[in-house]
Amino acid sequence: MASWSKVLTARDSGERLAFQGQIASVSSELAPSAIKLDPEQQFQTILGFGGAFTEAAAYTLSRINPEKRDEVIRSYFDPKQGLGYTIGRVHIHSCDFALENYTYVEDNDTELNSFDISRDRKWVLPLIHDAVKTAGQDITMLASPWSPPAWMKTNGEMNNGGQLKPEFRNVWALYYTKFIKAYRGEGVPIWGITVQNEPAAVQTWDSCIYSGEEERDFVRDYLGPTMHREGLADVNILIWDHNRDLMVERASAVLSDPEAAKYVWGTGFHWYVSEEFENVGKVHDLFPDKHLLFTEGCKEGGAKFGSWSNGEHYGRNMIGDLNQWTEGYLDWNLVLDETGGPNHVNNLCDAPIIADTKTDTLHYNISYYYIGHFSKYILPGAVRIGVSCGNAALGATAFHNPDGGIAAVVMNGTDEQQAFSLILGSEGVSEVLPAHSIATYIIK
């Protein structure tokens, strides 16, 4: 018989990613409330889990005790002591979670001769290098621009939307390649890029608007060919990088064009606005040869110390998206300060770890532990397997890991404890999940 063990996080017991030890399995008969695992049904392969190396995160960590900084890095990237993060995201020059608007070139330098990432060497790159060292492997890194330089845009500023001027499409496409090569020169390989962060939103911070047709044409006629010409065909291009509500329309606008689609790895998306998980699956069904990656999510409105509902938001969304063919999950800022910043337009948010720079203390939010139920136990290369859930009050997903084991995550977001059987083949366990809890079951 297989070995079954359990890890639990529960609101009312104080358990946080707490190993419960071995649990006894018995020969099973399928109960109405059973969660049945089917390894014969196989779906997507997992790329990994991770978060964003923003300037705000890196700067915040520079303002606390170096030992506390090391603790945060271990807490995320150590495969045993931490959450085992293996993927990351970085912004191409400034975003809202930077200390100000900035770019890597001087104004009106259409030749990009002044291109210089030296600012990133102060905080961001050292954090990435330390994370890689702690992880013991390269981190699969996604890079995203929030806005072209102001002089390339119709509104003449990096903030408040605007569009890329047509005459600068070539130089802007080349800008991505300069960034990728500069990061390679720093020992940080870029796995993929998104065309534009949140291209359908006029934000008070760094932003730029593309219609579906504009994104299609930019990828097809400028970015894709430029990446190939510059020897970067191995770097993946992701489209959209925005919310689920409009992702079917955007994916269709770009990927229905074979010439654009040939350059595109897949669709990135965020969780703001809605939890329309079915839209993620629709994109897969329409374009099954393309990939799906969750590229950003956080809870807005500043630091929310100890919020259980924030943790459950992560758990619910991760299960919902993973069950719709998503191949990886990127949280937003790895860490923020006690205000939920810094952010150069005061768009404060929460993060799984808050570093209080006034008291030099770390606060681990509930979201940290909920993410860990996935990232610690569902490993890169894991394949999602079939799950049928007979208890509508529970959410569940399961993966076959490269080591041959199975990790199943079951979440109870209700006010009542929930009883169920977890069944694999002819074996199973009888379980009761407390109110507002999440558990990972490891079967080997």
Coordinates of C-alpha atoms in Angstrom, one line a residue:
M1 CA 0.0 0.0 0.0
A2 CA 1.0 3.6 -0.6
S3 CA 2.3 5.9 2.1
W4 CA -0.1 8.8 2.9
S5 CA 0.9 12.0 4.8
K6 CA -0.7 15.3 5.3
V7 CA 0.2 19.0 5.8
L8 CA -2.4 21.4 7.3
T9 CA -3.1 25.1 7.7
A10 CA -6.2 25.8 9.7
R11 CA -7.5 29.1 11.0
D12 CA -8.7 28.1 14.4
S13 CA -6.0 25.7 15.5
G14 CA -2.9 27.8 14.8
E15 CA -1.4 25.2 12.4
R16 CA 0.5 26.7 9.6
L17 CA 1.9 24.4 6.9
A18 CA 2.1 21.9 9.8
F19 CA 3.2 18.4 8.9
Q20 CA 0.6 16.0 10.4
G21 CA 2.6 12.9 9.9
Q22 CA 1.5 9.6 8.3
I23 CA -2.2 8.9 8.0
A24 CA -3.5 5.4 7.8
S25 CA -5.1 4.3 4.5
V26 CA -7.7 1.6 4.1
S27 CA -9.1 -0.3 1.2
S28 CA -11.8 2.1 0.0
E29 CA -15.3 2.1 -1.2
L30 CA -16.4 5.2 -3.1
A31 CA -18.4 7.4 -0.8
P32 CA -20.8 10.1 -2.1
S33 CA -18.5 12.8 -0.5
A34 CA -15.4 11.3 -2.0
I35 CA -12.6 13.1 -3.8
K36 CA -11.3 10.5 -6.3
L37 CA -7.9 10.9 -7.9
D38 CA -7.4 9.5 -11.4
P39 CA -3.7 9.4 -12.5
E40 CA -4.8 8.0 -15.9
Q41 CA -6.2 11.4 -16.7
Q42 CA -3.3 13.7 -17.5
F43 CA -3.4 17.4 -18.3
Q44 CA -0.8 20.2 -18.2
T45 CA 2.8 20.1 -16.9
I46 CA 3.8 22.6 -14.2
L47 CA 6.5 25.2 -14.8
G48 CA 6.7 26.3 -11.2
F49 CA 5.5 28.8 -8.6
G50 CA 7.1 32.2 -7.6
G51 CA 6.8 35.9 -7.2
A52 CA 8.0 39.2 -8.5
F53 CA 11.4 40.8 -7.9
T54 CA 10.2 44.4 -7.9
E55 CA 12.3 47.4 -7.0
A56 CA 10.0 48.0 -4.1
A57 CA 10.6 44.4 -2.8
A58 CA 14.3 44.6 -3.2
Y59 CA 14.6 48.1 -1.8
T60 CA 12.5 47.1 1.3
L61 CA 14.7 44.2 1.9
S62 CA 17.8 46.5 1.8
R63 CA 16.2 48.5 4.7
I64 CA 16.0 45.7 7.2
N65 CA 18.7 43.7 9.1
P66 CA 20.7 41.5 6.6
E67 CA 19.8 38.4 8.6
K68 CA 16.1 39.2 8.2
R69 CA 16.7 39.8 4.5
D70 CA 18.3 36.3 4.3
E71 CA 15.4 34.8 6.2
V72 CA 12.9 36.2 3.6
I73 CA 14.9 34.8 0.7
R74 CA 15.1 31.4 2.5
S75 CA 11.4 31.5 3.3
Y76 CA 10.6 31.7 -0.4
F77 CA 13.4 30.0 -2.3
D78 CA 14.9 27.3 -0.1
P79 CA 13.4 24.1 -1.4
K80 CA 13.3 22.5 2.1
Q81 CA 13.0 25.4 4.7
G82 CA 11.0 27.6 2.4
L83 CA 8.3 27.5 -0.2
G84 CA 10.5 26.2 -3.0
Y85 CA 9.9 29.0 -5.4
T86 CA 11.4 28.3 -8.9
I87 CA 10.0 31.1 -11.1
G88 CA 10.1 34.9 -10.9
R89 CA 9.0 38.1 -12.6
V90 CA 10.9 41.3 -13.1
H91 CA 9.8 44.6 -14.6
I92 CA 11.6 46.1 -17.6
H93 CA 12.5 49.6 -16.2
S94 CA 9.9 51.1 -13.9
C95 CA 6.5 49.9 -12.7
D96 CA 4.2 51.2 -10.0
F97 CA 6.2 49.2 -7.4
A98 CA 9.4 51.2 -8.3
L99 CA 10.5 54.2 -6.4
E100 CA 9.9 56.5 -9.4
N101 CA 9.4 56.5 -13.2
Y102 CA 12.7 55.6 -14.9
T103 CA 14.0 54.0 -18.1
Y104 CA 17.3 52.5 -19.2
V105 CA 17.9 55.1 -22.0
E106 CA 18.3 58.8 -22.4
D107 CA 15.4 60.7 -24.0
N108 CA 15.1 60.5 -27.7
D109 CA 17.9 57.9 -28.1
T110 CA 16.4 56.1 -31.0
E111 CA 19.6 54.1 -31.5
L112 CA 19.5 52.9 -27.8
N113 CA 23.2 53.6 -27.5
S114 CA 22.7 54.9 -23.9
F115 CA 21.0 51.7 -22.8
D116 CA 22.1 50.9 -19.2
I117 CA 20.6 48.7 -16.5
S118 CA 23.0 49.9 -13.8
R119 CA 20.1 51.0 -11.6
D120 CA 19.0 47.3 -11.3
R121 CA 22.5 46.4 -9.9
K122 CA 21.7 48.4 -6.8
W123 CA 18.8 46.3 -5.4
V124 CA 17.0 44.1 -7.9
L125 CA 19.9 42.0 -9.4
P126 CA 21.5 41.3 -6.0
L127 CA 18.2 40.0 -4.7
I128 CA 17.8 37.7 -7.8
H129 CA 21.3 36.4 -7.4
D130 CA 20.8 35.6 -3.7
A131 CA 17.5 33.9 -4.5
V132 CA 19.2 31.7 -7.2
K133 CA 21.9 30.8 -4.8
T134 CA 19.3 29.8 -2.1
A135 CA 17.2 27.9 -4.6
G136 CA 20.2 26.0 -5.8
Q137 CA 19.1 26.4 -9.4
D138 CA 18.3 29.1 -12.0
I139 CA 15.0 30.8 -11.5
T140 CA 12.7 30.7 -14.6
M141 CA 12.4 34.5 -15.1
L142 CA 9.6 36.4 -16.8
A143 CA 10.1 40.1 -17.7
S144 CA 7.3 42.6 -18.4
P145 CA 7.3 46.2 -19.4
W146 CA 4.7 48.6 -17.8
S147 CA 5.3 51.4 -20.3
P148 CA 7.7 52.5 -23.1
P149 CA 9.7 55.6 -22.4
A150 CA 7.6 58.8 -22.4
W151 CA 9.1 60.0 -25.6
M152 CA 7.9 56.9 -27.4
K153 CA 4.2 57.4 -26.4
T154 CA 1.3 59.4 -27.6
N155 CA 0.6 61.1 -24.3
G156 CA 4.3 62.0 -23.6
E157 CA 4.4 60.4 -20.2
M158 CA 5.0 56.9 -18.7
N159 CA 1.8 57.1 -16.5
N160 CA -1.8 57.4 -17.4
G161 CA -2.0 55.1 -20.4
G162 CA -1.2 56.5 -23.8
Q163 CA -0.1 54.3 -26.7
L164 CA 3.2 53.4 -28.4
K165 CA 3.7 55.8 -31.4
P166 CA 3.8 53.8 -34.6
E167 CA 7.2 55.2 -35.6
F168 CA 8.8 53.7 -32.5
R169 CA 7.6 50.2 -32.8
N170 CA 10.9 49.0 -34.2
V171 CA 13.0 50.7 -31.5
W172 CA 10.7 49.5 -28.7
A173 CA 10.9 45.9 -30.0
L174 CA 14.7 46.2 -29.9
Y175 CA 14.5 47.6 -26.4
Y176 CA 13.2 44.2 -25.1
T177 CA 16.2 42.4 -26.7
K178 CA 18.6 44.9 -25.1
F179 CA 17.1 44.2 -21.8
I180 CA 17.3 40.4 -22.2
K181 CA 20.9 40.6 -23.3
A182 CA 21.9 42.9 -20.5
Y183 CA 20.3 40.5 -17.9
R184 CA 22.1 37.6 -19.5
G185 CA 25.3 39.6 -19.1
E186 CA 24.5 39.8 -15.4
G187 CA 24.1 36.0 -15.2
V188 CA 20.3 36.2 -15.2
P189 CA 18.7 34.3 -18.1
I190 CA 15.3 35.6 -19.1
W191 CA 12.9 32.7 -19.9
G192 CA 10.1 34.8 -21.3
I193 CA 8.7 38.3 -21.8
T194 CA 5.2 39.7 -21.9
V195 CA 4.3 42.2 -24.5
Q196 CA 2.8 44.7 -22.1
N197 CA 1.6 44.6 -18.5
E198 CA -2.2 45.2 -18.4
P199 CA -2.7 46.6 -21.9
A200 CA -6.4 47.4 -21.4
A201 CA -6.1 49.6 -18.4
V202 CA -5.3 53.4 -18.2
Q203 CA -3.5 53.4 -14.8
T204 CA -2.3 56.4 -12.8
W205 CA 1.1 54.6 -12.9
D206 CA 3.3 53.3 -15.7
S207 CA 0.8 52.0 -18.4
C208 CA 0.3 51.7 -22.1
I209 CA -2.8 50.7 -24.1
Y210 CA -2.9 48.1 -26.9
S211 CA -6.0 46.8 -28.6
G212 CA -6.0 43.2 -29.5
E213 CA -5.2 44.1 -33.1
E214 CA -2.4 46.4 -32.1
E215 CA -0.9 43.7 -29.9
R216 CA -1.2 41.1 -32.7
D217 CA 0.4 43.4 -35.2
F218 CA 3.2 44.5 -32.8
V219 CA 4.1 40.8 -32.1
R220 CA 3.8 39.7 -35.7
D221 CA 5.5 42.5 -37.5
Y222 CA 8.0 43.9 -34.9
L223 CA 8.6 42.1 -31.6
G224 CA 8.6 38.5 -32.9
P225 CA 10.9 39.1 -36.0
T226 CA 13.2 41.4 -33.9
M227 CA 13.6 38.7 -31.2
H228 CA 14.5 36.1 -33.9
R229 CA 16.9 38.5 -35.7
E230 CA 18.7 39.3 -32.5
G231 CA 19.2 35.6 -31.8
L232 CA 16.6 35.4 -29.0
A233 CA 14.1 33.0 -30.6
D234 CA 14.5 30.8 -27.5
V235 CA 12.9 33.5 -25.3
N236 CA 9.2 32.9 -25.0
I237 CA 6.7 35.7 -25.8
L238 CA 3.4 35.9 -23.8
I239 CA 0.5 38.0 -24.7
W240 CA -2.3 39.8 -22.7
D241 CA -0.8 39.8 -19.1
H242 CA -4.1 41.2 -17.8
N243 CA -7.4 40.0 -16.3
R244 CA -9.4 36.8 -17.0
D245 CA -12.5 38.7 -18.0
L246 CA -11.3 39.7 -21.4
M247 CA -8.6 37.0 -22.0
V248 CA -10.7 35.0 -24.5
E249 CA -11.2 38.0 -26.7
R250 CA -7.5 39.0 -26.5
A251 CA -6.1 35.5 -27.1
S252 CA -8.4 35.1 -30.1
A253 CA -7.4 38.5 -31.6
V254 CA -3.7 37.5 -31.5
L255 CA -3.6 33.8 -31.8
S256 CA -6.1 33.5 -34.6
D257 CA -3.5 35.0 -36.9
P258 CA -1.0 32.2 -37.7
E259 CA 1.8 34.7 -38.5
A260 CA 1.4 36.3 -35.0
A261 CA 0.7 33.0 -33.3
K262 CA 4.0 31.4 -34.4
Y263 CA 5.9 33.8 -32.2
V264 CA 3.7 33.3 -29.1
W265 CA 4.3 30.8 -26.3
G266 CA 1.0 31.5 -24.7
T267 CA -1.3 33.8 -22.7
G268 CA -0.5 35.4 -19.3
F269 CA -3.3 36.6 -17.0
H270 CA -4.1 38.2 -13.7
W271 CA -6.8 37.7 -11.2
Y272 CA -8.2 41.2 -10.6
V273 CA -11.9 42.1 -11.5
S274 CA -13.3 38.5 -11.5
E275 CA -12.8 34.8 -10.8
E276 CA -14.0 33.6 -14.2
F277 CA -11.8 30.5 -14.2
E278 CA -13.8 29.1 -17.1
N279 CA -12.2 31.7 -19.3
V280 CA -8.8 30.3 -18.7
G281 CA -10.1 26.9 -19.9
K282 CA -11.8 28.5 -22.9
V283 CA -8.4 29.9 -24.1
H284 CA -6.9 26.4 -23.8
D285 CA -9.8 24.8 -25.7
L286 CA -9.5 27.4 -28.5
F287 CA -5.7 27.2 -28.7
P288 CA -4.6 23.8 -27.1
D289 CA -1.1 24.0 -28.6
K290 CA -0.4 27.3 -26.6
H291 CA 0.3 27.7 -22.9
L292 CA -1.2 29.5 -19.9
L293 CA 0.6 31.2 -17.1
F294 CA -0.7 33.2 -14.1
T295 CA 1.5 36.2 -14.2
E296 CA 0.3 38.5 -11.4
G297 CA -2.0 38.6 -8.4
C298 CA -2.1 40.4 -5.1
K299 CA -4.6 41.9 -2.6
E300 CA -4.9 45.6 -3.0
G301 CA -5.4 48.3 -0.4
G302 CA -2.1 48.1 1.6
A303 CA -0.8 45.6 4.1
K304 CA -3.4 43.4 5.7
F305 CA -1.8 41.8 8.7
G306 CA -3.2 38.3 9.4
S307 CA -6.1 38.5 7.0
W308 CA -7.4 34.9 6.6
S309 CA -9.7 35.8 3.7
N310 CA -6.6 37.0 1.7
G311 CA -5.0 33.6 2.1
E312 CA -8.2 31.9 1.0
H313 CA -8.3 34.1 -2.0
Y314 CA -5.0 32.7 -3.1
G315 CA -6.1 29.1 -2.4
R316 CA -9.4 29.4 -4.3
N317 CA -7.8 31.1 -7.3
M318 CA -4.8 28.7 -7.5
I319 CA -7.1 25.7 -7.5
G320 CA -9.5 27.3 -9.9
D321 CA -6.8 28.3 -12.4
L322 CA -4.7 25.1 -12.1
N323 CA -7.8 23.1 -12.8
Q324 CA -8.2 25.1 -16.1
W325 CA -4.7 24.3 -17.6
T326 CA -2.6 27.0 -15.9
E327 CA 1.1 25.9 -15.9
G328 CA 2.5 28.1 -13.2
Y329 CA 1.6 30.8 -10.7
L330 CA 3.4 34.1 -10.1
D331 CA 2.5 36.1 -7.1
W332 CA 3.2 39.9 -7.2
N333 CA 5.7 41.6 -4.8
L334 CA 7.7 39.1 -2.8
V335 CA 7.8 41.5 0.1
L336 CA 6.5 45.0 0.9
D337 CA 7.0 47.4 3.8
E338 CA 4.6 48.1 6.7
T339 CA 2.4 50.4 4.5
G340 CA 2.2 47.9 1.6
G341 CA 4.7 49.9 -0.4
P342 CA 6.8 51.7 -1.5
N343 CA 4.8 52.6 -4.6
H344 CA 5.5 55.8 -6.5
V345 CA 1.7 56.6 -6.9
N346 CA 0.7 55.2 -3.5
N347 CA -1.0 52.2 -5.1
L348 CA -0.4 50.2 -1.9
C349 CA -0.9 46.4 -1.8
D350 CA -0.5 43.4 0.5
A351 CA 2.3 40.7 0.1
P352 CA 2.7 37.3 1.7
I353 CA 5.6 38.7 3.8
I354 CA 5.5 42.2 5.1
A355 CA 8.8 43.6 6.4
D356 CA 8.2 46.3 9.0
T357 CA 11.2 48.7 8.4
K358 CA 10.3 50.7 11.5
T359 CA 10.6 47.8 14.0
D360 CA 12.8 45.5 11.8
T361 CA 10.3 42.6 12.1
L362 CA 8.8 40.2 9.5
H363 CA 5.1 39.4 9.4
Y364 CA 4.1 36.2 7.6
N365 CA 0.6 36.7 6.2
I366 CA -1.8 33.8 5.7
S367 CA -1.3 34.0 2.0
Y368 CA 2.3 32.8 2.5
Y369 CA 1.1 29.5 4.0
Y370 CA -1.7 29.0 1.4
I371 CA 0.8 29.5 -1.5
G372 CA 3.1 27.0 0.2
H373 CA 0.5 24.2 0.1
F374 CA 1.0 24.3 -3.7
S375 CA 4.6 25.5 -4.2
K376 CA 6.3 23.2 -1.7
Y377 CA 4.6 20.0 -2.9
I378 CA 3.8 20.5 -6.6
L379 CA 7.2 20.4 -8.3
P380 CA 8.3 21.7 -11.7
G381 CA 7.5 19.0 -14.2
A382 CA 4.5 17.7 -12.2
V383 CA 1.5 16.7 -14.3
R384 CA -2.1 17.5 -13.3
I385 CA -4.2 14.4 -12.9
G386 CA -8.0 13.9 -12.8
V387 CA -9.9 14.8 -9.7
S388 CA -13.6 14.3 -9.1
C389 CA -15.0 15.9 -6.0
G390 CA -18.2 14.7 -4.4
N391 CA -18.4 17.5 -1.8
A392 CA -19.3 20.8 -3.4
A393 CA -18.1 22.7 -0.3
L394 CA -14.5 21.7 -1.1
G395 CA -12.0 22.7 -3.7
A396 CA -9.4 20.2 -4.9
T397 CA -6.6 19.7 -7.4
A398 CA -3.9 17.0 -7.7
F399 CA -0.6 16.5 -9.5
H400 CA 1.7 13.6 -10.3
N401 CA 5.2 14.7 -9.3
P402 CA 8.4 13.8 -11.3
D403 CA 9.5 11.7 -8.3
G404 CA 6.5 9.4 -8.8
G405 CA 4.5 10.8 -5.8
I406 CA 1.1 12.5 -5.9
A407 CA 0.3 15.8 -4.2
A408 CA -3.4 16.6 -3.7
V409 CA -4.5 20.0 -2.3
V410 CA -7.9 20.2 -0.7
M411 CA -9.4 23.5 0.6
N412 CA -12.4 24.1 2.9
G413 CA -13.4 27.8 2.8
T414 CA -16.6 27.3 4.7
D415 CA -17.6 28.0 8.3
E416 CA -18.2 24.2 9.0
Q417 CA -15.9 21.3 9.1
Q418 CA -16.1 19.0 6.1
A419 CA -15.9 15.2 6.0
F420 CA -14.8 13.4 2.9
S421 CA -12.8 10.4 1.6
L422 CA -9.7 10.9 -0.5
I423 CA -9.4 7.9 -2.8
L424 CA -6.6 6.7 -5.1
G425 CA -7.3 3.4 -6.8
S426 CA -8.3 0.8 -4.3
E427 CA -7.0 2.8 -1.3
G428 CA -8.3 5.8 0.5
V429 CA -8.3 7.9 3.7
S430 CA -11.2 9.2 5.7
E431 CA -10.7 12.9 6.5
V432 CA -12.3 15.8 8.2
L433 CA -11.1 19.3 7.2
P434 CA -11.7 22.0 9.8
A435 CA -13.5 25.2 8.9
H436 CA -11.3 27.6 6.9
S437 CA -8.4 25.3 6.3
I438 CA -6.3 23.9 3.5
A439 CA -4.4 20.6 3.4
T440 CA -1.9 19.0 1.1
Y441 CA -1.9 15.2 0.9
I442 CA 1.3 13.5 -0.2
I443 CA 0.9 10.0 -1.5
K444 CA 4.0 7.9 -2.4

